[in-house]
Amino acid sequence: MAAAPLFILLCSGEHEKIQMAAMLASVAAVSDRPVRVFVSMNAILAFEKGKSASERYHGGEFSRLIKENKVPDAIELFGQGKMLGDMTMHACSMVMDLKKWELDHLADGLFDGMLGLTKFLADAEDGELMTL
Amino acid sequence: MQTIDARGAFCPGPLMELIAALKLSTIGDQIEILSTDKGSVADVPEWVAKVGHKMVGVTEKGDHWSIVVEKAK
Protein backbone atom coordinates (compact mmCIF):
# COMPACT_ATOMS: atom_id res chain seq x y z
CA MET A 1 0.00 0.00 0.00
CA ALA A 2 1.33 3.45 -0.89
CA ALA A 3 2.33 5.67 2.01
CA ALA A 4 0.00 8.54 2.87
CA PRO A 5 1.36 11.87 1.64
CA LEU A 6 3.19 13.97 4.19
CA PHE A 7 2.02 17.59 4.40
CA ILE A 8 4.41 20.00 6.09
CA LEU A 9 3.23 23.43 7.20
CA LEU A 10 6.41 25.42 7.79
CA CYS A 11 5.76 28.80 9.38
CA SER A 12 8.61 29.30 11.88
CA GLY A 13 11.62 31.38 10.94
CA GLU A 14 13.71 29.51 13.51
CA HIS A 15 16.66 27.75 11.89
CA GLU A 16 16.23 24.55 13.86
CA LYS A 17 12.60 24.16 12.70
CA ILE A 18 13.46 24.94 9.09
CA GLN A 19 16.27 22.36 9.28
CA MET A 20 13.92 19.75 10.75
CA ALA A 21 11.33 20.45 8.06
CA ALA A 22 14.00 20.05 5.37
CA MET A 23 15.19 16.77 6.89
CA LEU A 24 11.65 15.39 7.19
CA ALA A 25 10.69 16.47 3.70
CA SER A 26 13.79 15.19 1.93
CA VAL A 27 13.99 11.84 3.72
CA ALA A 28 10.27 11.17 3.27
CA ALA A 29 10.44 12.12 -0.42
CA VAL A 30 13.34 9.78 -1.13
CA SER A 31 11.53 7.01 0.78
CA ASP A 32 8.76 6.89 -1.81
CA ARG A 33 6.40 9.09 0.20
CA PRO A 34 4.78 12.08 -1.53
CA VAL A 35 5.60 15.32 0.29
CA ARG A 36 3.78 18.64 0.06
CA VAL A 37 5.42 21.63 1.77
CA PHE A 38 3.60 24.90 2.44
CA VAL A 39 5.79 27.79 3.57
CA SER A 40 4.24 30.74 5.40
CA MET A 41 4.89 33.50 7.96
CA ASN A 42 8.53 34.11 9.03
CA ALA A 43 9.67 30.87 7.38
CA ILE A 44 9.33 32.47 3.96
CA LEU A 45 12.10 34.95 4.84
CA ALA A 46 14.66 32.12 4.92
CA PHE A 47 13.91 31.32 1.30
CA GLU A 48 14.64 34.79 -0.07
CA LYS A 49 16.93 34.58 -3.06
CA GLY A 50 20.54 35.70 -2.68
CA LYS A 51 20.91 35.45 1.09
CA SER A 52 24.00 33.95 2.70
CA ALA A 53 23.55 31.21 5.32
CA SER A 54 24.19 33.70 8.13
CA GLU A 55 21.51 36.02 6.76
CA ARG A 56 19.11 33.17 6.05
CA TYR A 57 19.20 31.21 9.28
CA HIS A 58 18.62 32.50 12.82
CA GLY A 59 18.23 30.33 15.89
CA GLY A 60 19.73 29.02 19.07
CA GLU A 61 22.33 26.49 20.15
CA PHE A 62 21.67 24.00 17.37
CA SER A 63 21.59 26.69 14.71
CA ARG A 64 25.13 27.56 15.76
CA LEU A 65 26.21 23.91 15.75
CA ILE A 66 24.61 23.27 12.36
CA LYS A 67 26.47 26.24 10.88
CA GLU A 68 29.77 25.21 12.46
CA ASN A 69 29.62 21.58 11.35
CA LYS A 70 29.17 19.68 8.11
CA VAL A 71 25.37 19.54 8.32
CA PRO A 72 23.49 19.66 5.01
CA ASP A 73 22.06 23.12 4.29
CA ALA A 74 18.26 23.20 4.62
CA ILE A 75 17.69 24.86 1.26
CA GLU A 76 19.89 22.25 -0.43
CA LEU A 77 18.04 19.44 1.36
CA PHE A 78 14.70 20.72 0.09
CA GLY A 79 16.23 20.82 -3.39
CA GLN A 80 17.51 17.25 -3.10
CA GLY A 81 14.08 16.08 -1.94
CA LYS A 82 12.49 17.66 -5.00
CA MET A 83 15.11 16.24 -7.34
CA LEU A 84 15.09 12.69 -5.97
CA GLY A 85 11.48 12.21 -4.88
CA ASP A 86 7.86 13.28 -5.26
CA MET A 87 7.91 16.61 -3.46
CA THR A 88 6.28 19.96 -4.11
CA MET A 89 6.73 23.27 -2.32
CA HIS A 90 4.30 26.16 -2.30
CA ALA A 91 4.63 29.65 -0.88
CA CYS A 92 1.67 30.98 1.10
CA SER A 93 -0.07 33.50 -1.11
CA MET A 94 -1.00 35.69 1.86
CA VAL A 95 2.57 36.28 3.05
CA MET A 96 3.75 36.76 -0.51
CA ASP A 97 1.07 39.43 -0.92
CA LEU A 98 2.09 41.12 2.33
CA LYS A 99 5.74 41.20 1.26
CA LYS A 100 4.74 42.21 -2.28
CA TRP A 101 6.91 39.36 -3.53
CA GLU A 102 6.61 37.23 -6.65
CA LEU A 103 8.05 33.72 -6.91
CA ASP A 104 11.25 35.10 -8.42
CA HIS A 105 12.07 36.64 -5.01
CA LEU A 106 12.57 33.10 -3.67
CA ALA A 107 15.48 30.68 -4.03
CA ASP A 108 15.62 29.21 -7.51
CA GLY A 109 14.22 25.79 -8.29
CA LEU A 110 12.35 25.15 -5.07
CA PHE A 111 8.85 26.52 -5.36
CA ASP A 112 6.14 25.13 -7.59
CA GLY A 113 3.86 28.10 -7.08
CA MET A 114 1.79 30.03 -4.56
CA LEU A 115 -1.11 28.49 -2.71
CA GLY A 116 -3.82 29.54 -0.28
CA LEU A 117 -4.18 27.92 3.12
CA THR A 118 -7.68 26.65 2.33
CA LYS A 119 -6.46 24.60 -0.63
CA PHE A 120 -3.48 23.26 1.34
CA LEU A 121 -5.70 22.21 4.23
CA ALA A 122 -8.18 20.54 1.91
CA ASP A 123 -5.39 18.58 0.22
CA ALA A 124 -3.93 17.65 3.62
CA GLU A 125 -7.10 15.75 4.52
CA ASP A 126 -5.69 12.94 2.38
CA GLY A 127 -2.46 12.60 4.36
CA GLU A 128 -0.57 13.38 7.54
CA LEU A 129 -0.06 17.03 8.49
CA MET A 130 2.97 18.24 10.45
CA THR A 131 3.40 21.85 11.54
CA LEU A 132 6.76 23.44 12.29
CA MET B 1 32.43 -0.83 -6.78
CA GLN B 2 31.93 2.92 -6.37
CA THR B 3 32.89 4.34 -2.99
CA ILE B 4 31.45 7.57 -1.59
CA ASP B 5 33.39 9.15 1.23
CA ALA B 6 30.75 10.87 3.38
CA ARG B 7 32.87 10.88 6.53
CA GLY B 8 32.28 14.05 8.51
CA ALA B 9 28.81 14.63 7.04
CA PHE B 10 25.87 14.70 9.41
CA CYS B 11 22.39 13.22 9.00
CA PRO B 12 20.87 12.96 6.41
CA GLY B 13 23.91 13.82 4.29
CA PRO B 14 25.33 10.28 3.86
CA LEU B 15 21.91 8.86 2.97
CA MET B 16 21.24 11.60 0.43
CA GLU B 17 24.67 11.09 -1.17
CA LEU B 18 24.00 7.36 -1.42
CA ILE B 19 20.59 7.93 -3.01
CA ALA B 20 22.00 10.35 -5.56
CA ALA B 21 24.67 7.80 -6.51
CA LEU B 22 22.14 4.97 -6.77
CA LYS B 23 20.02 7.07 -9.09
CA LEU B 24 22.95 7.32 -11.51
CA SER B 25 23.89 3.63 -11.31
CA THR B 26 22.45 0.55 -12.99
CA ILE B 27 20.76 -2.53 -11.50
CA GLY B 28 23.33 -4.84 -9.92
CA ASP B 29 25.83 -2.08 -9.17
CA GLN B 30 27.17 -1.99 -5.62
CA ILE B 31 27.92 1.28 -3.86
CA GLU B 32 29.95 1.64 -0.68
CA ILE B 33 29.39 4.66 1.53
CA LEU B 34 31.85 5.59 4.26
CA SER B 35 30.18 7.39 7.16
CA THR B 36 31.03 8.67 10.61
CA ASP B 37 27.36 9.46 11.27
CA LYS B 38 26.08 6.91 13.82
CA GLY B 39 22.51 7.24 12.53
CA SER B 40 23.51 6.01 9.08
CA VAL B 41 24.15 2.51 10.44
CA ALA B 42 20.44 2.13 11.16
CA ASP B 43 18.99 4.64 8.69
CA VAL B 44 20.57 3.31 5.51
CA PRO B 45 19.43 -0.33 5.99
CA GLU B 46 15.95 0.94 6.93
CA TRP B 47 15.76 3.04 3.77
CA VAL B 48 17.14 0.20 1.61
CA ALA B 49 14.48 -2.21 2.93
CA LYS B 50 11.71 0.32 2.44
CA VAL B 51 12.45 1.19 -1.16
CA GLY B 52 13.49 -2.30 -2.31
CA HIS B 53 17.25 -2.27 -2.82
CA LYS B 54 19.61 -4.88 -1.30
CA MET B 55 21.86 -4.48 1.75
CA VAL B 56 25.21 -6.13 1.17
CA GLY B 57 26.76 -5.31 4.52
CA VAL B 58 27.70 -2.90 7.27
CA THR B 59 31.25 -3.05 8.62
CA GLU B 60 32.75 -0.98 11.43
CA LYS B 61 36.19 0.24 10.43
CA GLY B 62 37.70 2.00 13.42
CA ASP B 63 36.34 5.52 13.43
CA HIS B 64 33.78 5.03 10.66
CA TRP B 65 31.44 2.55 9.03
CA SER B 66 31.45 1.03 5.56
CA ILE B 67 27.93 0.44 4.28
CA VAL B 68 27.50 -1.42 0.98
CA VAL B 69 24.24 -1.36 -0.95
CA GLU B 70 23.29 -3.05 -4.22
CA LYS B 71 20.88 -1.38 -6.62
CA ALA B 72 18.02 -3.83 -7.12
CA LYS B 73 15.44 -1.91 -9.11
Coordinates of N, CA and C in Angstrom, one line a residue:
Chain A
M1 N 0.8 -1.2 0.0 CA 0.0 0.0 0.0 C 0.9 1.2 0.0
A2 N 0.5 2.2 -0.8 CA 1.3 3.5 -0.9 C 1.2 4.2 0.4
A3 N 2.3 4.9 0.8 CA 2.3 5.7 2.0 C 1.5 6.9 1.8
A4 N 0.8 7.3 2.9 CA 0.0 8.5 2.9 C 0.9 9.7 2.6
P5 N 0.5 10.7 1.8 CA 1.4 11.9 1.6 C 1.6 12.6 2.9
L6 N 2.8 13.2 3.0 CA 3.2 14.0 4.2 C 3.0 15.5 3.8
F7 N 2.2 16.2 4.6 CA 2.0 17.6 4.4 C 2.8 18.3 5.5
I8 N 3.6 19.2 5.1 CA 4.4 20.0 6.1 C 4.0 21.5 6.0
L9 N 3.5 22.0 7.1 CA 3.2 23.4 7.2 C 4.4 24.1 7.9
L10 N 5.2 24.8 7.2 CA 6.4 25.4 7.8 C 6.2 26.9 7.9
C11 N 6.0 27.4 9.2 CA 5.8 28.8 9.4 C 6.8 29.5 10.3
S12 N 7.6 28.7 11.0 CA 8.6 29.3 11.9 C 9.8 29.8 11.1
G13 N 10.4 30.9 11.5 CA 11.6 31.4 10.9 C 12.8 30.9 11.7
E14 N 12.6 30.0 12.7 CA 13.7 29.5 13.5 C 14.5 28.5 12.7
H15 N 15.8 28.6 12.7 CA 16.7 27.7 11.9 C 16.4 26.3 12.2
E16 N 16.4 26.0 13.5 CA 16.2 24.6 13.9 C 14.9 23.9 13.3
K17 N 13.9 24.7 13.2 CA 12.6 24.2 12.7 C 12.7 24.1 11.2
I18 N 13.3 25.0 10.5 CA 13.5 24.9 9.1 C 14.3 23.7 8.7
Q19 N 15.4 23.5 9.5 CA 16.3 22.4 9.3 C 15.5 21.1 9.4
M20 N 14.7 21.0 10.5 CA 13.9 19.8 10.8 C 12.9 19.5 9.6
A21 N 12.3 20.6 9.2 CA 11.3 20.5 8.1 C 12.0 19.9 6.8
A22 N 13.2 20.5 6.5 CA 14.0 20.0 5.4 C 14.4 18.6 5.5
M23 N 14.8 18.2 6.7 CA 15.2 16.8 6.9 C 14.0 15.8 6.7
L24 N 12.9 16.2 7.3 CA 11.7 15.4 7.2 C 11.2 15.3 5.7
A25 N 11.2 16.4 5.1 CA 10.7 16.5 3.7 C 11.6 15.7 2.8
S26 N 12.9 15.9 2.9 CA 13.8 15.2 1.9 C 13.8 13.7 2.2
V27 N 13.9 13.3 3.4 CA 14.0 11.8 3.7 C 12.7 11.1 3.4
A28 N 11.6 11.8 3.7 CA 10.3 11.2 3.3 C 10.2 11.1 1.7
A29 N 10.6 12.1 1.0 CA 10.4 12.1 -0.4 C 11.3 11.0 -1.1
V30 N 12.5 10.8 -0.5 CA 13.3 9.8 -1.1 C 13.0 8.4 -0.6
S31 N 12.0 8.3 0.3 CA 11.5 7.0 0.8 C 10.2 6.7 0.2
D32 N 10.0 7.2 -1.0 CA 8.8 6.9 -1.8 C 7.5 7.4 -1.2
R33 N 7.6 8.5 -0.4 CA 6.4 9.1 0.2 C 6.2 10.5 -0.4
P34 N 5.0 10.7 -1.0 CA 4.8 12.1 -1.5 C 4.8 13.1 -0.4
V35 N 5.4 14.3 -0.7 CA 5.6 15.3 0.3 C 5.1 16.6 -0.3
R36 N 4.3 17.3 0.5 CA 3.8 18.6 0.1 C 4.1 19.7 1.1
V37 N 4.9 20.6 0.8 CA 5.4 21.6 1.8 C 4.8 23.0 1.5
F38 N 4.2 23.6 2.5 CA 3.6 24.9 2.4 C 4.4 25.8 3.4
V39 N 4.9 26.9 2.8 CA 5.8 27.8 3.6 C 5.1 29.1 3.8
S40 N 5.0 29.5 5.1 CA 4.2 30.7 5.4 C 5.0 31.5 6.5
M41 N 4.4 32.6 6.9 CA 4.9 33.5 8.0 C 6.4 33.7 7.9
N42 N 7.1 33.8 9.0 CA 8.5 34.1 9.0 C 9.4 33.1 8.3
A43 N 8.9 31.9 8.1 CA 9.7 30.9 7.4 C 10.0 31.3 6.0
I44 N 9.1 32.1 5.4 CA 9.3 32.5 4.0 C 10.6 33.3 3.8
L45 N 10.9 34.1 4.9 CA 12.1 34.9 4.8 C 13.4 34.2 4.6
A46 N 13.4 32.9 5.1 CA 14.7 32.1 4.9 C 14.9 31.7 3.5
F47 N 13.8 31.8 2.7 CA 13.9 31.3 1.3 C 14.2 32.4 0.3
E48 N 14.4 33.7 0.8 CA 14.6 34.8 -0.1 C 15.9 34.6 -0.9
K49 N 15.8 34.8 -2.1 CA 16.9 34.6 -3.1 C 18.1 35.5 -2.7
G50 N 19.3 34.9 -2.8 CA 20.5 35.7 -2.7 C 21.1 35.9 -1.3
K51 N 20.4 35.3 -0.3 CA 20.9 35.5 1.1 C 22.0 34.5 1.4
S52 N 23.0 34.9 2.2 CA 24.0 34.0 2.7 C 23.4 33.1 3.8
A53 N 24.1 32.1 4.2 CA 23.6 31.2 5.3 C 23.4 32.0 6.6
S54 N 24.3 32.9 6.9 CA 24.2 33.7 8.1 C 23.0 34.7 8.1
E55 N 22.7 35.1 6.9 CA 21.5 36.0 6.8 C 20.2 35.2 6.8
R56 N 20.3 34.0 6.3 CA 19.1 33.2 6.0 C 18.6 32.5 7.3
Y57 N 19.6 32.1 8.1 CA 19.2 31.2 9.3 C 19.5 31.9 10.6
H58 N 18.5 31.9 11.5 CA 18.6 32.5 12.8 C 18.0 31.5 13.8
G59 N 18.8 31.3 14.9 CA 18.2 30.3 15.9 C 19.1 30.3 17.1
G60 N 19.0 29.2 17.8 CA 19.7 29.0 19.1 C 21.0 28.1 19.0
E61 N 21.1 27.3 20.0 CA 22.3 26.5 20.2 C 22.5 25.6 18.9
F62 N 21.5 24.9 18.5 CA 21.7 24.0 17.4 C 21.8 24.7 16.0
S63 N 21.3 25.9 15.9 CA 21.6 26.7 14.7 C 23.1 26.9 14.6
R64 N 23.7 27.3 15.7 CA 25.1 27.6 15.8 C 25.9 26.3 15.4
L65 N 25.5 25.2 16.0 CA 26.2 23.9 15.7 C 26.0 23.5 14.3
I66 N 24.9 23.7 13.8 CA 24.6 23.3 12.4 C 25.5 24.1 11.4
K67 N 25.6 25.4 11.7 CA 26.5 26.2 10.9 C 28.0 25.9 11.0
E68 N 28.4 25.5 12.2 CA 29.8 25.2 12.5 C 30.2 23.8 12.0
N69 N 29.3 22.9 11.7 CA 29.6 21.6 11.3 C 29.1 21.3 9.9
K70 N 29.5 20.1 9.5 CA 29.2 19.7 8.1 C 27.8 19.1 8.0
V71 N 26.8 19.9 8.4 CA 25.4 19.5 8.3 C 24.8 20.0 7.0
P72 N 24.0 19.2 6.3 CA 23.5 19.7 5.0 C 22.7 20.9 5.2
D73 N 22.8 21.9 4.3 CA 22.1 23.1 4.3 C 20.6 22.8 4.0
A74 N 19.7 23.5 4.8 CA 18.3 23.2 4.6 C 17.7 23.5 3.2
I75 N 18.2 24.5 2.6 CA 17.7 24.9 1.3 C 18.1 23.8 0.3
E76 N 19.4 23.3 0.5 CA 19.9 22.3 -0.4 C 19.1 20.9 -0.2
L77 N 18.8 20.7 1.1 CA 18.0 19.4 1.4 C 16.7 19.5 0.7
F78 N 16.0 20.6 0.8 CA 14.7 20.7 0.1 C 14.9 20.5 -1.4
G79 N 16.0 21.0 -2.0 CA 16.2 20.8 -3.4 C 16.5 19.4 -3.7
Q80 N 17.2 18.7 -2.9 CA 17.5 17.3 -3.1 C 16.2 16.4 -3.0
G81 N 15.4 16.8 -2.1 CA 14.1 16.1 -1.9 C 13.2 16.2 -3.2
K82 N 13.2 17.4 -3.8 CA 12.5 17.7 -5.0 C 13.1 16.9 -6.2
M83 N 14.4 16.9 -6.2 CA 15.1 16.2 -7.3 C 15.0 14.7 -7.3
L84 N 15.0 14.1 -6.1 CA 15.1 12.7 -6.0 C 13.8 12.0 -5.6
G85 N 12.7 12.8 -5.3 CA 11.5 12.2 -4.9 C 10.3 13.0 -5.4
D86 N 9.1 12.6 -4.9 CA 7.9 13.3 -5.3 C 7.6 14.3 -4.2
M87 N 8.0 15.5 -4.5 CA 7.9 16.6 -3.5 C 7.6 17.9 -4.2
T88 N 6.6 18.6 -3.6 CA 6.3 20.0 -4.1 C 6.4 21.0 -3.0
M89 N 6.7 22.2 -3.3 CA 6.7 23.3 -2.3 C 5.9 24.4 -2.8
H90 N 5.1 25.0 -1.9 CA 4.3 26.2 -2.3 C 4.5 27.3 -1.3
A91 N 4.6 28.5 -1.8 CA 4.6 29.6 -0.9 C 3.2 30.1 -0.6
C92 N 3.0 30.5 0.7 CA 1.7 31.0 1.1 C 1.4 32.3 0.4
S93 N 0.3 32.3 -0.3 CA -0.1 33.5 -1.1 C -0.3 34.7 -0.2
M94 N -0.8 34.5 1.0 CA -1.0 35.7 1.9 C 0.3 36.4 2.2
V95 N 1.3 35.6 2.7 CA 2.6 36.3 3.1 C 3.3 36.9 1.8
M96 N 3.1 36.2 0.7 CA 3.7 36.8 -0.5 C 3.1 38.1 -0.9
D97 N 1.8 38.2 -0.7 CA 1.1 39.4 -0.9 C 1.5 40.5 0.0
L98 N 1.7 40.1 1.3 CA 2.1 41.1 2.3 C 3.5 41.7 2.0
K99 N 4.4 40.8 1.6 CA 5.7 41.2 1.3 C 5.8 41.8 -0.1
K100 N 4.8 41.7 -0.9 CA 4.7 42.2 -2.3 C 5.8 41.5 -3.1
W101 N 5.9 40.2 -2.8 CA 6.9 39.4 -3.5 C 6.2 38.5 -4.6
E102 N 7.0 38.2 -5.7 CA 6.6 37.2 -6.6 C 7.5 36.0 -6.4
L103 N 7.3 34.9 -7.1 CA 8.1 33.7 -6.9 C 9.5 33.9 -7.2
D104 N 9.8 34.9 -8.1 CA 11.2 35.1 -8.4 C 12.0 35.8 -7.3
H105 N 11.4 36.2 -6.2 CA 12.1 36.6 -5.0 C 12.6 35.5 -4.2
L106 N 12.2 34.3 -4.5 CA 12.6 33.1 -3.7 C 13.7 32.3 -4.3
A107 N 14.4 31.5 -3.5 CA 15.5 30.7 -4.0 C 15.1 29.9 -5.3
D108 N 15.9 29.8 -6.2 CA 15.6 29.2 -7.5 C 15.4 27.7 -7.4
G109 N 14.4 27.2 -8.1 CA 14.2 25.8 -8.3 C 13.5 25.1 -7.2
L110 N 13.0 25.8 -6.2 CA 12.3 25.2 -5.1 C 10.8 25.2 -5.1
F111 N 10.3 26.3 -5.5 CA 8.8 26.5 -5.4 C 8.1 26.2 -6.7
D112 N 7.0 25.5 -6.5 CA 6.1 25.1 -7.6 C 5.0 26.2 -7.8
G113 N 4.9 27.1 -6.9 CA 3.9 28.1 -7.1 C 3.4 28.7 -5.7
M114 N 2.4 29.5 -5.8 CA 1.8 30.0 -4.6 C 0.5 29.3 -4.3
L115 N 0.1 29.2 -3.1 CA -1.1 28.5 -2.7 C -1.8 29.2 -1.5
G116 N -3.1 29.1 -1.5 CA -3.8 29.5 -0.3 C -3.9 28.4 0.8
L117 N -4.1 28.9 2.0 CA -4.2 27.9 3.1 C -5.4 27.0 3.0
T118 N -6.5 27.5 2.4 CA -7.7 26.7 2.3 C -7.4 25.4 1.4
K119 N -6.8 25.7 0.3 CA -6.5 24.6 -0.6 C -5.5 23.6 0.0
F120 N -4.5 24.1 0.7 CA -3.5 23.3 1.3 C -4.2 22.4 2.4
L121 N -5.0 23.0 3.2 CA -5.7 22.2 4.2 C -6.6 21.1 3.6
A122 N -7.3 21.5 2.6 CA -8.2 20.5 1.9 C -7.4 19.4 1.4
D123 N -6.2 19.7 0.7 CA -5.4 18.6 0.2 C -4.9 17.7 1.4
A124 N -4.6 18.4 2.5 CA -3.9 17.6 3.6 C -4.9 16.7 4.3
E125 N -6.2 16.7 4.0 CA -7.1 15.7 4.5 C -6.8 14.3 4.0
D126 N -6.0 14.3 2.9 CA -5.7 12.9 2.4 C -4.4 12.4 2.9
G127 N -3.7 13.1 3.9 CA -2.5 12.6 4.4 C -2.2 13.0 5.8
E128 N -1.0 13.0 6.2 CA -0.6 13.4 7.5 C 0.0 14.8 7.5
L129 N -0.5 15.6 8.4 CA -0.1 17.0 8.5 C 0.9 17.3 9.7
M130 N 2.0 17.9 9.4 CA 3.0 18.2 10.5 C 3.2 19.7 10.4
T131 N 3.2 20.4 11.5 CA 3.4 21.8 11.5 C 4.7 22.2 12.3
L132 N 5.5 23.0 11.7 CA 6.8 23.4 12.3 C 6.8 25.0 12.2
Chain B
M1 N 33.4 -1.4 -7.7 CA 32.4 -0.8 -6.8 C 32.8 0.6 -6.5
Q2 N 31.7 1.5 -6.6 CA 31.9 2.9 -6.4 C 31.9 3.2 -4.9
T3 N 32.9 4.0 -4.4 CA 32.9 4.3 -3.0 C 32.6 5.8 -2.8
I4 N 31.7 6.2 -1.9 CA 31.4 7.6 -1.6 C 32.0 7.8 -0.2
D5 N 32.8 8.8 -0.1 CA 33.4 9.1 1.2 C 32.6 10.3 1.8
A6 N 31.6 9.9 2.7 CA 30.8 10.9 3.4 C 31.2 11.1 4.8
R7 N 32.4 10.7 5.2 CA 32.9 10.9 6.5 C 32.9 12.4 6.9
G8 N 32.4 12.7 8.1 CA 32.3 14.1 8.5 C 30.9 14.7 8.2
A9 N 30.1 14.1 7.4 CA 28.8 14.6 7.0 C 27.8 14.2 8.1
F10 N 26.9 15.0 8.4 CA 25.9 14.7 9.4 C 24.6 14.3 8.7
C11 N 23.7 13.7 9.5 CA 22.4 13.2 9.0 C 21.6 14.4 8.4
P12 N 20.9 14.2 7.2 CA 20.9 13.0 6.4 C 21.8 13.0 5.2
G13 N 23.0 13.7 5.4 CA 23.9 13.8 4.3 C 24.4 12.5 3.7
P14 N 24.9 11.5 4.5 CA 25.3 10.3 3.9 C 24.2 9.6 3.1
L15 N 23.0 9.5 3.7 CA 21.9 8.9 3.0 C 21.6 9.6 1.6
M16 N 21.6 10.9 1.7 CA 21.2 11.6 0.4 C 22.3 11.4 -0.6
E17 N 23.6 11.3 -0.2 CA 24.7 11.1 -1.2 C 24.6 9.7 -1.8
L18 N 24.2 8.7 -0.9 CA 24.0 7.4 -1.4 C 22.9 7.3 -2.4
I19 N 21.8 8.0 -2.1 CA 20.6 7.9 -3.0 C 20.9 8.6 -4.4
A20 N 21.6 9.7 -4.3 CA 22.0 10.4 -5.6 C 22.9 9.4 -6.4
A21 N 23.8 8.7 -5.8 CA 24.7 7.8 -6.5 C 23.9 6.6 -7.1
L22 N 22.9 6.1 -6.3 CA 22.1 5.0 -6.8 C 21.3 5.4 -8.0
K23 N 20.8 6.6 -8.0 CA 20.0 7.1 -9.1 C 20.8 7.0 -10.4
L24 N 22.1 7.3 -10.3 CA 22.9 7.3 -11.5 C 23.5 6.0 -11.9
S25 N 23.3 4.9 -11.1 CA 23.9 3.6 -11.3 C 22.9 2.7 -12.0
T26 N 23.3 1.5 -12.3 CA 22.4 0.5 -13.0 C 22.2 -0.6 -12.1
I27 N 21.1 -1.4 -12.4 CA 20.8 -2.5 -11.5 C 21.9 -3.5 -11.4
G28 N 22.2 -3.9 -10.2 CA 23.3 -4.8 -9.9 C 24.6 -4.1 -9.4
D29 N 24.7 -2.8 -9.7 CA 25.8 -2.1 -9.2 C 25.8 -2.1 -7.6
Q30 N 27.0 -2.1 -7.1 CA 27.2 -2.0 -5.6 C 27.9 -0.7 -5.3
I31 N 27.3 0.0 -4.3 CA 27.9 1.3 -3.9 C 28.3 1.2 -2.4
E32 N 29.5 1.6 -2.1 CA 29.9 1.6 -0.7 C 29.9 3.1 -0.2
I33 N 29.3 3.3 1.0 CA 29.4 4.7 1.5 C 30.1 4.6 2.9
L34 N 31.1 5.5 3.0 CA 31.8 5.6 4.3 C 31.2 6.7 5.1
S35 N 30.9 6.4 6.3 CA 30.2 7.4 7.2 C 30.7 7.4 8.6
T36 N 30.8 8.6 9.2 CA 31.0 8.7 10.6 C 29.8 9.0 11.4
D37 N 28.7 9.1 10.7 CA 27.4 9.5 11.3 C 26.7 8.2 11.8
K38 N 26.6 8.1 13.2 CA 26.1 6.9 13.8 C 24.7 6.5 13.3
G39 N 23.9 7.5 13.0 CA 22.5 7.2 12.5 C 22.5 6.5 11.2
S40 N 23.5 6.7 10.4 CA 23.5 6.0 9.1 C 23.5 4.5 9.2
V41 N 24.1 4.0 10.3 CA 24.2 2.5 10.4 C 22.8 1.9 10.5
A42 N 21.8 2.6 11.1 CA 20.4 2.1 11.2 C 19.6 2.7 10.0
D43 N 19.8 4.0 9.7 CA 19.0 4.6 8.7 C 19.1 4.1 7.3
V44 N 20.4 3.8 6.9 CA 20.6 3.3 5.5 C 19.9 2.0 5.3
P45 N 20.1 0.9 6.2 CA 19.4 -0.3 6.0 C 17.9 -0.2 6.0
E46 N 17.4 0.7 6.9 CA 16.0 0.9 6.9 C 15.4 1.5 5.6
W47 N 16.2 2.5 5.1 CA 15.8 3.0 3.8 C 15.9 2.0 2.7
V48 N 16.9 1.2 2.7 CA 17.1 0.2 1.6 C 16.0 -0.8 1.6
A49 N 15.6 -1.2 2.8 CA 14.5 -2.2 2.9 C 13.2 -1.6 2.5
K50 N 13.0 -0.3 2.8 CA 11.7 0.3 2.4 C 11.5 0.5 0.9
V51 N 12.6 0.9 0.3 CA 12.5 1.2 -1.2 C 12.8 0.0 -2.1
G52 N 13.3 -1.1 -1.5 CA 13.5 -2.3 -2.3 C 14.8 -2.5 -2.9
H53 N 15.9 -1.9 -2.4 CA 17.3 -2.3 -2.8 C 17.8 -3.4 -1.9
K54 N 19.1 -3.7 -2.0 CA 19.6 -4.9 -1.3 C 20.8 -4.4 -0.4
M55 N 20.7 -4.8 0.9 CA 21.9 -4.5 1.7 C 22.9 -5.6 1.6
V56 N 24.1 -5.2 1.3 CA 25.2 -6.1 1.2 C 25.9 -6.3 2.5
G57 N 26.1 -5.2 3.2 CA 26.8 -5.3 4.5 C 27.1 -4.0 5.2
V58 N 27.3 -4.1 6.5 CA 27.7 -2.9 7.3 C 28.9 -3.3 8.1
T59 N 30.0 -2.7 7.9 CA 31.2 -3.1 8.6 C 31.8 -1.9 9.4
E60 N 32.1 -2.0 10.7 CA 32.7 -1.0 11.4 C 34.2 -1.0 11.1
K61 N 34.8 0.2 10.8 CA 36.2 0.2 10.4 C 36.8 1.3 11.3
G62 N 37.1 1.0 12.5 CA 37.7 2.0 13.4 C 36.8 3.2 13.7
D63 N 37.1 4.3 13.1 CA 36.3 5.5 13.4 C 35.2 5.8 12.5
H64 N 34.9 4.8 11.6 CA 33.8 5.0 10.7 C 33.2 3.7 10.3
W65 N 32.1 3.8 9.5 CA 31.4 2.5 9.0 C 31.5 2.5 7.5
S66 N 31.6 1.3 7.0 CA 31.4 1.0 5.6 C 30.1 0.4 5.4
I67 N 29.3 1.0 4.5 CA 27.9 0.4 4.3 C 27.8 0.2 2.8
V68 N 27.5 -1.1 2.4 CA 27.5 -1.4 1.0 C 26.1 -1.8 0.6
V69 N 25.6 -1.2 -0.5 CA 24.2 -1.4 -1.0 C 24.3 -1.7 -2.4
E70 N 23.4 -2.7 -2.8 CA 23.3 -3.0 -4.2 C 22.0 -2.5 -4.8
K71 N 22.1 -1.9 -6.0 CA 20.9 -1.4 -6.6 C 20.1 -2.6 -7.2
A72 N 18.8 -2.7 -6.8 CA 18.0 -3.8 -7.1 C 16.8 -3.5 -8.0
K73 N 16.6 -2.3 -8.3 CA 15.4 -1.9 -9.1 C 15.7 -0.6 -9.9

